[in-house]
mmCIF file of C-alpha atoms and ligand atoms in Angstrom:
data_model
loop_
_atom_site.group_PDB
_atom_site.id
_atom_site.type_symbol
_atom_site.label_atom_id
_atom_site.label_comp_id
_atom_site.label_asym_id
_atom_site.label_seq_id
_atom_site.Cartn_x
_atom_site.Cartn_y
_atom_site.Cartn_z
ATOM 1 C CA UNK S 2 -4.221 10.965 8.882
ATOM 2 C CA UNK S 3 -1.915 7.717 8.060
ATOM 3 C CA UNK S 4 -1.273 6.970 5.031
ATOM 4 C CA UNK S 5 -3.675 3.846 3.425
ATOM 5 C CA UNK S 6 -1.415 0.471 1.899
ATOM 6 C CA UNK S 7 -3.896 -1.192 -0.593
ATOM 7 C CA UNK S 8 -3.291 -5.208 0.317
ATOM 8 C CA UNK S 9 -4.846 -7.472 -2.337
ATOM 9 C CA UNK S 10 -4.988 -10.953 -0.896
ATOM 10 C CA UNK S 11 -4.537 -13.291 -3.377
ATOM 11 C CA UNK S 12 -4.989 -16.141 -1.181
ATOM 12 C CA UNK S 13 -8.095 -17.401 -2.648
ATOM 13 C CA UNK S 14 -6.538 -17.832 -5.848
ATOM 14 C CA UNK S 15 -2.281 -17.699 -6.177
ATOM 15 C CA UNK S 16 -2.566 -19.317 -2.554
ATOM 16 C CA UNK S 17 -4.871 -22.157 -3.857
ATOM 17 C CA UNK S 18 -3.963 -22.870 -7.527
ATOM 18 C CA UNK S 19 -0.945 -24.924 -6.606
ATOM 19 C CA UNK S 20 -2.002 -27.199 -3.584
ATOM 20 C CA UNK S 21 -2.658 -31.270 -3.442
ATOM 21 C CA UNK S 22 -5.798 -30.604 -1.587
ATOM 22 C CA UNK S 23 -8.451 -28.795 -3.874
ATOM 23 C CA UNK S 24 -10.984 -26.780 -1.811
ATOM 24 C CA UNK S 25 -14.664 -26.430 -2.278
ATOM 25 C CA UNK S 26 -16.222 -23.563 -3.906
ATOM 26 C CA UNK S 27 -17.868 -23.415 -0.038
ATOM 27 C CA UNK S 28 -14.747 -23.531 1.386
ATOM 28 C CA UNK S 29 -13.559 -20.774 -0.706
ATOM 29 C CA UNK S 30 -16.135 -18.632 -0.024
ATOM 30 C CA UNK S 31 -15.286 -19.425 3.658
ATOM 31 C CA UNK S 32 -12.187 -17.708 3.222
ATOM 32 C CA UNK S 33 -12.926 -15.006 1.194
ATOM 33 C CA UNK S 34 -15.578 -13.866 3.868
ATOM 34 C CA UNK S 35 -13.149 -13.916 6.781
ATOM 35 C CA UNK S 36 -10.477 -12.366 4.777
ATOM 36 C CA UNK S 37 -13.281 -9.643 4.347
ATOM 37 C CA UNK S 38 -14.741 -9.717 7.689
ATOM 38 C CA UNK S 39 -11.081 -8.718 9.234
ATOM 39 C CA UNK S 40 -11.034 -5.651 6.636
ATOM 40 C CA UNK S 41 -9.397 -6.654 3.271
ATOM 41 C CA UNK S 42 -11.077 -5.036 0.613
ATOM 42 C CA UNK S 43 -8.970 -6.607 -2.192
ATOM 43 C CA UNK S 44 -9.231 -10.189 -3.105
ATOM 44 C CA UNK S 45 -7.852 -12.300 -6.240
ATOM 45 C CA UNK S 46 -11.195 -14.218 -5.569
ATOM 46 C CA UNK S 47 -10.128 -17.137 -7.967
ATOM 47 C CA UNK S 48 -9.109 -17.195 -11.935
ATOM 48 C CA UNK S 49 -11.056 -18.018 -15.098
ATOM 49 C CA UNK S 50 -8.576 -20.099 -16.172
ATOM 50 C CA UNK S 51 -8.440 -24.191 -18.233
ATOM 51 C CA UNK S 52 -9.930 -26.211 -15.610
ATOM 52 C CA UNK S 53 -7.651 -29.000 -16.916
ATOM 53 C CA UNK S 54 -4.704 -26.883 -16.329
ATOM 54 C CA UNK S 55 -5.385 -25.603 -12.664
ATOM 55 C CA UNK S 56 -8.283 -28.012 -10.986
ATOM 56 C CA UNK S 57 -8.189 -25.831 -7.872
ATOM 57 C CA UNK S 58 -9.532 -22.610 -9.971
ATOM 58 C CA UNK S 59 -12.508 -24.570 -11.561
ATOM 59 C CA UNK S 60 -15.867 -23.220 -10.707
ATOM 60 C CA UNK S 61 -14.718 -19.560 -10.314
ATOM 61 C CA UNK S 62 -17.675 -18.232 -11.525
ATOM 62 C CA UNK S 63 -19.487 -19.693 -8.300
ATOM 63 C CA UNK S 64 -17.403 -18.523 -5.670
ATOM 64 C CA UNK S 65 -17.842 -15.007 -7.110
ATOM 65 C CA UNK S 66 -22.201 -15.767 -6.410
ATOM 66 C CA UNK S 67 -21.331 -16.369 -3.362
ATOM 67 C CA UNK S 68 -19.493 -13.126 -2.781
ATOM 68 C CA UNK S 69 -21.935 -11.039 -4.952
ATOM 69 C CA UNK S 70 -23.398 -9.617 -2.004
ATOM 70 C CA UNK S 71 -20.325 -7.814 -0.484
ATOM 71 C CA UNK S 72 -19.973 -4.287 -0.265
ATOM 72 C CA UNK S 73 -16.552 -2.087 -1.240
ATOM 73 C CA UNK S 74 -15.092 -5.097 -2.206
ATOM 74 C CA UNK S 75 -12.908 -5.367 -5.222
ATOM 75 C CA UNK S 76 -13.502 -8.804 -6.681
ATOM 76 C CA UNK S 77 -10.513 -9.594 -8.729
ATOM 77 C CA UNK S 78 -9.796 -12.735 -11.128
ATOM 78 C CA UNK S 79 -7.009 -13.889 -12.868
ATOM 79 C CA UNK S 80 -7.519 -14.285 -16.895
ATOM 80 C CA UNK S 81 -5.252 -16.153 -19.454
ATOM 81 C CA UNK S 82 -7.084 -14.644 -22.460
ATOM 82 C CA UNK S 83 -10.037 -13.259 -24.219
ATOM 83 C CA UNK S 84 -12.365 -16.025 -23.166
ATOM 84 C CA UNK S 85 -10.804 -15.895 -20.131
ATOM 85 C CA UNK S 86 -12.141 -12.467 -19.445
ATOM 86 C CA UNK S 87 -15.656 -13.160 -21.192
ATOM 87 C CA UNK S 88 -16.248 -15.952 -18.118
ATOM 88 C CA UNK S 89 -14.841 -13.310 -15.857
ATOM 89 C CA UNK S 90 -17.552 -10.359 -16.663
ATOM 90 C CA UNK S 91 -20.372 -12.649 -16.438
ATOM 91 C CA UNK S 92 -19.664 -14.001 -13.573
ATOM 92 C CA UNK S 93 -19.364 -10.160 -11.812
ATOM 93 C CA UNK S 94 -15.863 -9.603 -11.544
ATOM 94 C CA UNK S 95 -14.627 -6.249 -10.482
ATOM 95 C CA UNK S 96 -11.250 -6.347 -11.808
ATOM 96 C CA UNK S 97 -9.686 -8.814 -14.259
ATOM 97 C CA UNK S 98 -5.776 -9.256 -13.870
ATOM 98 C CA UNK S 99 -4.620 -10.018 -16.924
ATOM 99 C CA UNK S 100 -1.153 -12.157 -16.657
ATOM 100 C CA UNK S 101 1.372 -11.687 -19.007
ATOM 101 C CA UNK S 102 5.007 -13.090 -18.535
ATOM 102 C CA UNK S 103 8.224 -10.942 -19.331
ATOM 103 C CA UNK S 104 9.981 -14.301 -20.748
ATOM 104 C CA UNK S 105 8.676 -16.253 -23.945
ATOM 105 C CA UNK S 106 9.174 -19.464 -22.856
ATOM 106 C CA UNK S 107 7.232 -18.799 -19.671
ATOM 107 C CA UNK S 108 4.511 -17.263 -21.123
ATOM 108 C CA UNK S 109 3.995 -20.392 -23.361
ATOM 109 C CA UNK S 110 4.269 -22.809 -20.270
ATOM 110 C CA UNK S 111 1.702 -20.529 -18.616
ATOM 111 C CA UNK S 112 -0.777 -19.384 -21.322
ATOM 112 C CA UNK S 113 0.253 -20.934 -24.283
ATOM 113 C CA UNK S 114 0.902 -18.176 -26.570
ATOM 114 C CA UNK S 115 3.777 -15.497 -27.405
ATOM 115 C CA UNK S 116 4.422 -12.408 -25.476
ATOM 116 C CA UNK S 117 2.807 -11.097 -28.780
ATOM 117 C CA UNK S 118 -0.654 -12.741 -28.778
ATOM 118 C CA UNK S 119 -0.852 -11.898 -25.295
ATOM 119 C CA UNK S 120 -0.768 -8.590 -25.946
ATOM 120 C CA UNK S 121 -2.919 -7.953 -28.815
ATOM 121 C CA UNK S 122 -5.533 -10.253 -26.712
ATOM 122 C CA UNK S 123 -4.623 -7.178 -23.633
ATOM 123 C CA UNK S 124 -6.174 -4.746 -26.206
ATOM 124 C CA UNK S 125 -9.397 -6.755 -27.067
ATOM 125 C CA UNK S 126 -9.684 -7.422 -23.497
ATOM 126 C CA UNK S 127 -8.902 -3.433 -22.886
ATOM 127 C CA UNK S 128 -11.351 -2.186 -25.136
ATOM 128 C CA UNK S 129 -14.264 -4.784 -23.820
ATOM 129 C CA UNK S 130 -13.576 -3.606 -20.393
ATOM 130 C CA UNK S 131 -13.560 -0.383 -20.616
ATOM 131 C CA UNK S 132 -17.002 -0.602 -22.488
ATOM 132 C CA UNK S 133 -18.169 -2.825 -19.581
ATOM 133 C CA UNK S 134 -16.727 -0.552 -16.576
ATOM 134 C CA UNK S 135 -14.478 -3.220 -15.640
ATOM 135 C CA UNK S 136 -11.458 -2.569 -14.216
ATOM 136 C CA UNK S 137 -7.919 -4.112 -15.972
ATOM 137 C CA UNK S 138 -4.942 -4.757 -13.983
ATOM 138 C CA UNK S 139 -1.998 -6.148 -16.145
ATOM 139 C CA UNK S 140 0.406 -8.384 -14.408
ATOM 140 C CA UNK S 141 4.040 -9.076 -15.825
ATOM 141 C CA UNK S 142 5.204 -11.480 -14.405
ATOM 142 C CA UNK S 143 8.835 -13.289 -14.167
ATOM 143 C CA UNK S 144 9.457 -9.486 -13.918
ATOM 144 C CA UNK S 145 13.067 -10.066 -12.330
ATOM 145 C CA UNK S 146 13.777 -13.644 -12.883
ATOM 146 C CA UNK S 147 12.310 -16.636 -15.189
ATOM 147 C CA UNK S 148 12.791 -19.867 -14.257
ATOM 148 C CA UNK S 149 13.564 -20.846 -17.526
ATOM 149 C CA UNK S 150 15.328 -18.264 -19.319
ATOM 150 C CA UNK S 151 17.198 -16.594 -16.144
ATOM 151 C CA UNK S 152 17.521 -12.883 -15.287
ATOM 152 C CA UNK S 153 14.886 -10.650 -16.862
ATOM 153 C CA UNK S 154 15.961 -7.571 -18.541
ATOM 154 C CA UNK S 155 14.562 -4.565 -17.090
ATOM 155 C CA UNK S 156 14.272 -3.056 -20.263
ATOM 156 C CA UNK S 157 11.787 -5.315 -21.558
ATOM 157 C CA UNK S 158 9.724 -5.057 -18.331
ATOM 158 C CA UNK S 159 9.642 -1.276 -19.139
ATOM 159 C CA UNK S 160 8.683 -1.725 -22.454
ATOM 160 C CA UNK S 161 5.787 -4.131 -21.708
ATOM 161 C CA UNK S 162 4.499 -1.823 -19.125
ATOM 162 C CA UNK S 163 4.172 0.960 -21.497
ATOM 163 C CA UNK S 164 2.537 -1.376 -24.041
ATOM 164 C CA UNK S 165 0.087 -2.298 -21.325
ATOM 165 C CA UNK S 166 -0.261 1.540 -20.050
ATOM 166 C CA UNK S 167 -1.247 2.214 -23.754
ATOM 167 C CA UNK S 168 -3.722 -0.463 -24.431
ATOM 168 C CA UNK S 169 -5.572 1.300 -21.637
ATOM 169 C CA UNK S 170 -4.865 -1.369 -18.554
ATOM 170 C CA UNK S 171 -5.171 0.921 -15.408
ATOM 171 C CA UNK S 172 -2.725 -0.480 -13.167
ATOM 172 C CA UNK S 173 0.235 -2.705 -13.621
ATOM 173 C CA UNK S 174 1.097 -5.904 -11.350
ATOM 174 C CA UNK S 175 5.150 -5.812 -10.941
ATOM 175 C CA UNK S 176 5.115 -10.025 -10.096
ATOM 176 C CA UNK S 177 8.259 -11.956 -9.008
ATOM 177 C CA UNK S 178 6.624 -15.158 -9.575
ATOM 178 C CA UNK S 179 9.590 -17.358 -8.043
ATOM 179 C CA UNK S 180 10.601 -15.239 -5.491
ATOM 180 C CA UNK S 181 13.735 -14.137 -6.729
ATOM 181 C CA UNK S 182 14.262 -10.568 -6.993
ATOM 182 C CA UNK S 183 16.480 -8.858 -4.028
ATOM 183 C CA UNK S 184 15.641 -5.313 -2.597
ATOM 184 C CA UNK S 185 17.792 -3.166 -4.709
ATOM 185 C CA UNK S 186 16.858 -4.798 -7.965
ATOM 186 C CA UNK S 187 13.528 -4.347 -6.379
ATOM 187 C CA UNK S 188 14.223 -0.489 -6.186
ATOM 188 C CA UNK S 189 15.883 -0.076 -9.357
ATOM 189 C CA UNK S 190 13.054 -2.033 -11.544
ATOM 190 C CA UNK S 191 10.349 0.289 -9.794
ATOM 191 C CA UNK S 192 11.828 3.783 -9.540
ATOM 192 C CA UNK S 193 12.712 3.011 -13.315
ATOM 193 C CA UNK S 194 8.531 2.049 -14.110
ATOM 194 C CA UNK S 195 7.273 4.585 -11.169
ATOM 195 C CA UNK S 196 9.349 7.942 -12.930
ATOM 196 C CA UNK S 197 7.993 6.855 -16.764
ATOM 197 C CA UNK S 198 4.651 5.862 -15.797
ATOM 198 C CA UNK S 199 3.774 7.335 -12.221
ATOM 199 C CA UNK S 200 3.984 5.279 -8.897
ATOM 200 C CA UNK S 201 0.089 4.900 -8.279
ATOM 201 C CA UNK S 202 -0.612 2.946 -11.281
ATOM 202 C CA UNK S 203 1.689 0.206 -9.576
ATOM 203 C CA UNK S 204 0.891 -2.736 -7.366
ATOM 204 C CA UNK S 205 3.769 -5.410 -6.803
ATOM 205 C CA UNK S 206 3.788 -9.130 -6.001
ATOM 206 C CA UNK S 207 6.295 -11.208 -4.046
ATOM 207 C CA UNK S 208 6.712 -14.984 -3.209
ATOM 208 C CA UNK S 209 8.799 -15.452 -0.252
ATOM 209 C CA UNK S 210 10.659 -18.448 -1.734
ATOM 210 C CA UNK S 211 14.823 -16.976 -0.620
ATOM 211 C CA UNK S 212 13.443 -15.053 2.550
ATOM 212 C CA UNK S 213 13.491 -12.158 0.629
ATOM 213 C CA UNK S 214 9.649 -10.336 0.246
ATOM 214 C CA UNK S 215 9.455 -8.650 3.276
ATOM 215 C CA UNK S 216 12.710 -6.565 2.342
ATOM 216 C CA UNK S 217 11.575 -6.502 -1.371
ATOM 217 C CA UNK S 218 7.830 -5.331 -0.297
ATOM 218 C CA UNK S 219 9.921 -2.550 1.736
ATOM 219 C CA UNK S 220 11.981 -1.504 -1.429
ATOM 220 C CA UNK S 221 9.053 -1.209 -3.379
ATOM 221 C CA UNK S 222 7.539 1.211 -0.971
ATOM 222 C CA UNK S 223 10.392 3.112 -0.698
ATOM 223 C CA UNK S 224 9.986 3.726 -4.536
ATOM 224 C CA UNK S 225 6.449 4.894 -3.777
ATOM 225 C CA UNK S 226 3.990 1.463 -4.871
ATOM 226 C CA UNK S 227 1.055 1.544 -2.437
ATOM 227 C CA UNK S 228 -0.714 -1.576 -3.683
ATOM 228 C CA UNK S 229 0.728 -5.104 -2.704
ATOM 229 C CA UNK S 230 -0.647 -8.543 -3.461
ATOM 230 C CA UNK S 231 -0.235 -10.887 -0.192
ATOM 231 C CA UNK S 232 -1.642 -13.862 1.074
ATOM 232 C CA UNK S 233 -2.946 -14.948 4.279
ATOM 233 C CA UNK S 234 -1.103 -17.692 5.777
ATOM 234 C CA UNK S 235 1.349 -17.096 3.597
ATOM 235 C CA UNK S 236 -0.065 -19.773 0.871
ATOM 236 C CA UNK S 237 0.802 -20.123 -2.402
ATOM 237 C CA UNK S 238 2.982 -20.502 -5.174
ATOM 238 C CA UNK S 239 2.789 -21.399 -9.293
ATOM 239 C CA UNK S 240 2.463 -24.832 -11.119
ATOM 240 C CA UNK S 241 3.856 -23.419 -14.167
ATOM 241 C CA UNK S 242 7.148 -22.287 -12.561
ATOM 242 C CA UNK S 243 9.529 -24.388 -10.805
ATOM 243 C CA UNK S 244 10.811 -23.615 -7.581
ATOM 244 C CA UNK S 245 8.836 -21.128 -6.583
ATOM 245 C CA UNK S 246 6.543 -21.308 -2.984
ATOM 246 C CA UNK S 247 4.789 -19.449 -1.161
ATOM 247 C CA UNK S 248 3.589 -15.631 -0.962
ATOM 248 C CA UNK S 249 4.641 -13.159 1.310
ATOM 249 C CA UNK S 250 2.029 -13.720 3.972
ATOM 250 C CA UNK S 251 -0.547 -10.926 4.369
ATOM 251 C CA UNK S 252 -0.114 -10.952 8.093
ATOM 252 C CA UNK S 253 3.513 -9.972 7.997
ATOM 253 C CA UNK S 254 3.101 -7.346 5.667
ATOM 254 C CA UNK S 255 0.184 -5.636 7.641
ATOM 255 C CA UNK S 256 2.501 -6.187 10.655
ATOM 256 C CA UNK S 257 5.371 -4.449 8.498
ATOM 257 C CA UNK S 258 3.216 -1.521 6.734
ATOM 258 C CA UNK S 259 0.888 -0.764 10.450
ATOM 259 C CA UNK S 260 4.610 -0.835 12.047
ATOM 260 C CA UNK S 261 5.658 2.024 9.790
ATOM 261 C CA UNK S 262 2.837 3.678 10.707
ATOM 262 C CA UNK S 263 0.999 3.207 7.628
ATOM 263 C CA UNK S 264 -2.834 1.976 7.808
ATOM 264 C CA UNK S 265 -4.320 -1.082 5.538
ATOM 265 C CA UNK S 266 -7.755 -1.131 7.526
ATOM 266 C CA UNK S 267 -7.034 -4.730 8.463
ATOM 267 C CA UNK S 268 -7.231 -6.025 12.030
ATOM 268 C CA UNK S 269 -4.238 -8.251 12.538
ATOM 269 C CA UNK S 270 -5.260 -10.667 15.001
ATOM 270 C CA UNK S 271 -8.740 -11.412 13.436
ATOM 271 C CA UNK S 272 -6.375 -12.271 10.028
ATOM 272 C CA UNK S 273 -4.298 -14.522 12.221
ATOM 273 C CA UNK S 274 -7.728 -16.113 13.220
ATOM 274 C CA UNK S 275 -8.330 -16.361 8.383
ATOM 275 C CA UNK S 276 -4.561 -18.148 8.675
ATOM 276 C CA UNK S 277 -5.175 -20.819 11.145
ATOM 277 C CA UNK S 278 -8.425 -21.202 9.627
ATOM 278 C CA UNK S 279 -6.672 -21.681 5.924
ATOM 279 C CA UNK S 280 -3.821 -23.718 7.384
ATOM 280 C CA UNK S 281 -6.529 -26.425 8.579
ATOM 281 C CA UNK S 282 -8.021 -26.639 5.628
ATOM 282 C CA UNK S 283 -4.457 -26.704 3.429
ATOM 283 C CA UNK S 284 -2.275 -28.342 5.958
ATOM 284 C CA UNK S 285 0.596 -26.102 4.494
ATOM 285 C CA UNK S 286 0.267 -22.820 5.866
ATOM 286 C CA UNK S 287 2.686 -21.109 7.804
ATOM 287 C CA UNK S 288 1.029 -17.963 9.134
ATOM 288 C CA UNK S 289 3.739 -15.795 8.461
ATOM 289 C CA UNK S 290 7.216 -15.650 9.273
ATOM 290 C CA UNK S 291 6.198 -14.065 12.791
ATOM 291 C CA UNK S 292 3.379 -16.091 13.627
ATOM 292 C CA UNK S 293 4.869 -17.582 16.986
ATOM 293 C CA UNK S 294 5.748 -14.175 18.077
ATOM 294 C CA UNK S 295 2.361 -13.125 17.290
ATOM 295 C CA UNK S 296 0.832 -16.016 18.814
ATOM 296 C CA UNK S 297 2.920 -15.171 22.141
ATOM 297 C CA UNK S 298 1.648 -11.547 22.333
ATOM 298 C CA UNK S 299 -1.607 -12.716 21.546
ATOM 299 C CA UNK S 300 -1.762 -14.767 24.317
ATOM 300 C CA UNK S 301 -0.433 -12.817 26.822
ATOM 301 C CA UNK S 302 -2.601 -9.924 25.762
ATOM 302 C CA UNK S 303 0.069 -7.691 24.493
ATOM 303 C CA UNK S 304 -0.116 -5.653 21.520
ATOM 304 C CA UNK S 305 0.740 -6.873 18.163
ATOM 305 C CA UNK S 306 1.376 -3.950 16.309
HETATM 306 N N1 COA M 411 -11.012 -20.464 -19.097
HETATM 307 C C1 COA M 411 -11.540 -21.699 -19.245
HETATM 308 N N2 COA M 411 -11.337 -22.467 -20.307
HETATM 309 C C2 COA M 411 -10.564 -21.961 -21.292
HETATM 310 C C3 COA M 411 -10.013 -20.703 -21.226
HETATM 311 C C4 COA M 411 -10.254 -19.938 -20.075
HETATM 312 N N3 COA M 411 -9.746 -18.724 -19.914
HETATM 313 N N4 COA M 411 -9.315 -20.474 -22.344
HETATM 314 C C5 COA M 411 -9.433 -21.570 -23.112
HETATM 315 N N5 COA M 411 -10.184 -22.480 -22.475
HETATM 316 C C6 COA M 411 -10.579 -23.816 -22.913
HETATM 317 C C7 COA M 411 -11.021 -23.870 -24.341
HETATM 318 O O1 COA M 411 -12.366 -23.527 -24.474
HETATM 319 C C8 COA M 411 -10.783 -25.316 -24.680
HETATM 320 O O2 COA M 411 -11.789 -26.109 -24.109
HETATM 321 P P1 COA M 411 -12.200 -27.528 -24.744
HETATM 322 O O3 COA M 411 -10.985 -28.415 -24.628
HETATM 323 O O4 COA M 411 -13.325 -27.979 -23.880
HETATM 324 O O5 COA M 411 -12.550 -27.206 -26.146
HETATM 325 C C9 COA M 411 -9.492 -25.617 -23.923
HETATM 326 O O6 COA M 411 -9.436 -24.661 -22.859
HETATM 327 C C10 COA M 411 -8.281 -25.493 -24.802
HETATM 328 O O7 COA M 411 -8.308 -24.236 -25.466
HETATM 329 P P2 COA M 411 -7.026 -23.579 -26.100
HETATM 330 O O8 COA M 411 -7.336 -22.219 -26.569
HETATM 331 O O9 COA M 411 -6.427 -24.553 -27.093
HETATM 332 O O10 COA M 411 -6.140 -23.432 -24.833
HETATM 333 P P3 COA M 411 -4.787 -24.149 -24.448
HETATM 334 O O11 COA M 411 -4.954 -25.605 -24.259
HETATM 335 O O12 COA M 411 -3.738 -23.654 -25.355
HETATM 336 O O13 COA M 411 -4.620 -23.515 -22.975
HETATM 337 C C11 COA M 411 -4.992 -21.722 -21.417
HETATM 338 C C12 COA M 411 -4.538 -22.124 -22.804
HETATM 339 C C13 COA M 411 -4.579 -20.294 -21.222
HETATM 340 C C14 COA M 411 -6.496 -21.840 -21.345
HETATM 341 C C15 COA M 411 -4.370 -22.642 -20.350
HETATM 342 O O14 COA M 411 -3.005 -22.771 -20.599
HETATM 343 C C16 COA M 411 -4.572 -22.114 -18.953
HETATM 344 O O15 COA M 411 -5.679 -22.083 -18.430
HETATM 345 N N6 COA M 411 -3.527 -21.717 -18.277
HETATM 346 C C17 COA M 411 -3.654 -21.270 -16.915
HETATM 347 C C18 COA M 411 -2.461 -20.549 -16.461
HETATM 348 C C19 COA M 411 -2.514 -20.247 -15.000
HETATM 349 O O16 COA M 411 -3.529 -20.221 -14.327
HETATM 350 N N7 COA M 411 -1.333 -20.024 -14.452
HETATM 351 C C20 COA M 411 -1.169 -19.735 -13.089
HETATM 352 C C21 COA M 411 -1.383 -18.315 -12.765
HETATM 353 S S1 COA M 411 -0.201 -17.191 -13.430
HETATM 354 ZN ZN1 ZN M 412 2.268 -15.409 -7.453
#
């Protein structure tokens, strides 16, 4: 048996929150159900987030209706805050990912509080969840650089981890939000957080912004994560930090991981078919570093994998 890659697209919602044309809730659901119908069982499905601070995320709560009725998947949402997660229960969310930034001065631009408050709002939000049976990812992000304060010190990373691993979160989301980590900071950071708190309560997060998320995405398996956030088409990127563009697309990494031999249950062509479909609707998707290739193959009938 091969071993399984969890990929969590977050193209519904990292993919979307930063683009000059807003989709419809219909239109979102459009892509979550062909992200699901070519086997992605992961989705950041949108964010209950100030619909004055990110327009594209408004009206979370109906995209999730309109998703109710799918099987094994996991229906995550971003959250700022408490209230944040009190939308995200009620409107059925699976998973909450609460995001917390490893810089001050980001997590003000972002949320609008200190690394602090965020944290004692993590162990509200912990203790409500668990109560409710949802599940709590905690994502730290700026983990190797912020745009505003420069290089982030591992050592602080580490330490909000285990504040998060205490407060009872059950996985935590390693995020270079600008796409600026390289592979063997990469490897260092995560064999650091995998040997204190155990390599299968991690899930990382690249933006492809210097090239670099395919190598980092490798480095981080090599230090044993298994979960990795990815977006079809390769969409995405952060209003709140400068700089930073797109995700690693979700069709290079499950050309990457399937390469290697490992299996994410997702057929590759029929996410090619989610990307073209995305990049009509956004006008700015790539489809992956290796699209043409993929394209050629596909048309010639040759495999892709
Ligand atoms: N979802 C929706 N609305 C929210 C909210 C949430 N999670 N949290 C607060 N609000 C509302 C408040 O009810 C209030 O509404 P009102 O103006 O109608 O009374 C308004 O937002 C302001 O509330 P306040 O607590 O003062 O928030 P703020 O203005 O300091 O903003 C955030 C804080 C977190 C809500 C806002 O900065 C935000 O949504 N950031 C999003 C960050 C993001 O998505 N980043 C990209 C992904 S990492
Ligand atoms: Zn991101």
């Amino acid at each position: 048996m091969r071993e399984s890659v969890l990929i969590n697209d977050v193209g519904p919602r990292d993919g979307l929150q930063n683009q000059t044309r807003i989709l419809s809730v219909e239109q979102r659901i459009e892509l979550i159900s062909g992200l699901v119908n070519a086997g992605v069982r992961s989705v950041e499905a949108g964010a209950f987030v100030s619909p004055k601070a990110v327009p594209a995320m408004a009206n979370t709560d109906q995209v999730l209706a309109g998703i109710s009725d799918v099987s094994g998947l996991d229906r995550q949402v971003l959250i700022p805050n408490r209230k944040g997660y009190e939308l995200a229960r009620s409107a059925g969310a699976d998973t909450v990912v609460l995001v917390i930034c490893a810089s001050e001065t980001m997590n003000q631009r972002n949320v609008r509080m200190s690394i602090e408050a965020s944290i004692a709002q993590a162990g509200e939000i912990c203790q409500l969840a668990r109560a409710d049976g949802v599940r709590v990812v905690g994502c730290i992000a700026v983990a190797w650089q912020c745009p505003f304060e420069g290089g982030t010190d591992p050592g602080k990373v580490l330490d909000l981890a285990g504040q998060l691993f205490a407060l009872g979160v059950d996985d935590v989301n390693v995020a270079d939000t600008i796409g600026a980590a390289n592979p063997l900071a990469v490897g260092k950071l995560i064999r650091a957080l995998a040997s204190e708190y155990g390599a299968a309560r991690l899930a990382c997060h690249f933006h492809d912004t210097r090239a670099l998320a395919m190598a980092n995405i490798f480095a981080a398996l090599e230090a044993g994560v298994r979960k990795f956030d990815s977006a079809v088409g390769g969409i995405g990127g952060c209003p709140f930090a400068p700089g930073a563009t797109g995700n690693a697309a979700s069709e290079d990494v499950v050309m990457l991981l399937e390469q290697m031999g490992f299996d994410t249950g997702i057929d590759l062509s029929a996410l090619m078919g989610v990307g073209k479909m995305v990049g009509s609707m956004l006008a700015t998707a790539t489809g992956g570093r290796a699209d043409a290739w993929r394209r050629i193959q596909l048309e010639k009938g040759a495999p892709l994998i």
